[in-house]
Amino acid sequence: MKQGFDVEFEGERLKSHDYLIFKHKPRKVVIAGDNDQPDLLMDACVGAQVLVHEAAYTEEMAQKAGDVGHSYAKLVAAFAETVQLPNLVLTHFSPRYQLHPFASPSIEDIRKEAQSDYSGSLYLARDFGEYTLDKAGRFAEVAGE
């Protein structure tokens, strides 16, 4: 039971969750691929600490995003705010958004747009980026070597 398994005892099924007290609530991460309708994830995001979601574009490209089944930063950020997700990781950016912050358009345009609608901790994924989610539900990016 201590390992979370139900057991049979004297012909009765004993459910482990009826007898265990957990020190920490379960951790939950939702990872979404190409999706132009983040609202479809509403039920999945209940109780989650982190949403990882593609945001290929900014709102300026909303029509194109929808045409190709992608999201844009403002749409995903507004959804994450609505469901009160504490951490949002945006990923799968269009190559049109350059890494150099002074380029136009820039990945910073995606960050700024998301931050305008989202009050939680925002992360823009990068190749080989690493993150942690500890037992207490604290999420953080692991510093590079």
Tab-separated table of C-alpha atoms in Angstrom, residues 2 15 24 33-34 38 43 50 52 57 66 71 77 89 91 95 111 116 120 122 124 132-133 138 141 144:
chain	number	residue	atom	x	y	z
A	2	LYS	CA	2.811	2.362	0.851
A	15	LYS	CA	-7.387	1.172	-1.794
A	24	HIS	CA	3.242	16.760	-1.277
A	33	GLY	CA	2.184	19.983	-29.605
A	34	ASP	CA	0.767	21.930	-32.528
A	38	PRO	CA	-5.500	25.839	-26.261
A	43	ASP	CA	-9.527	19.848	-18.217
A	50	VAL	CA	3.428	23.696	-15.860
A	52	VAL	CA	4.569	23.498	-22.283
A	57	TYR	CA	3.866	33.236	-33.948
A	66	GLY	CA	-4.833	29.196	-37.465
A	71	SER	CA	-0.933	29.036	-31.824
A	77	ALA	CA	-0.703	33.246	-22.608
A	89	VAL	CA	6.948	27.315	-21.284
A	91	THR	CA	8.202	26.487	-27.602
A	95	PRO	CA	12.169	30.641	-37.707
A	111	ARG	CA	8.068	37.093	-24.977
A	116	SER	CA	1.222	41.251	-21.630
A	120	GLY	CA	2.868	33.688	-14.012
A	122	LEU	CA	7.130	32.624	-18.380
A	124	LEU	CA	10.867	30.567	-23.763
A	132	THR	CA	13.160	20.988	-12.849
A	133	LEU	CA	9.887	20.544	-11.004
A	138	ARG	CA	8.490	24.604	-7.709
A	141	GLU	CA	15.130	26.419	-15.489
A	144	GLY	CA	23.583	26.132	-18.338
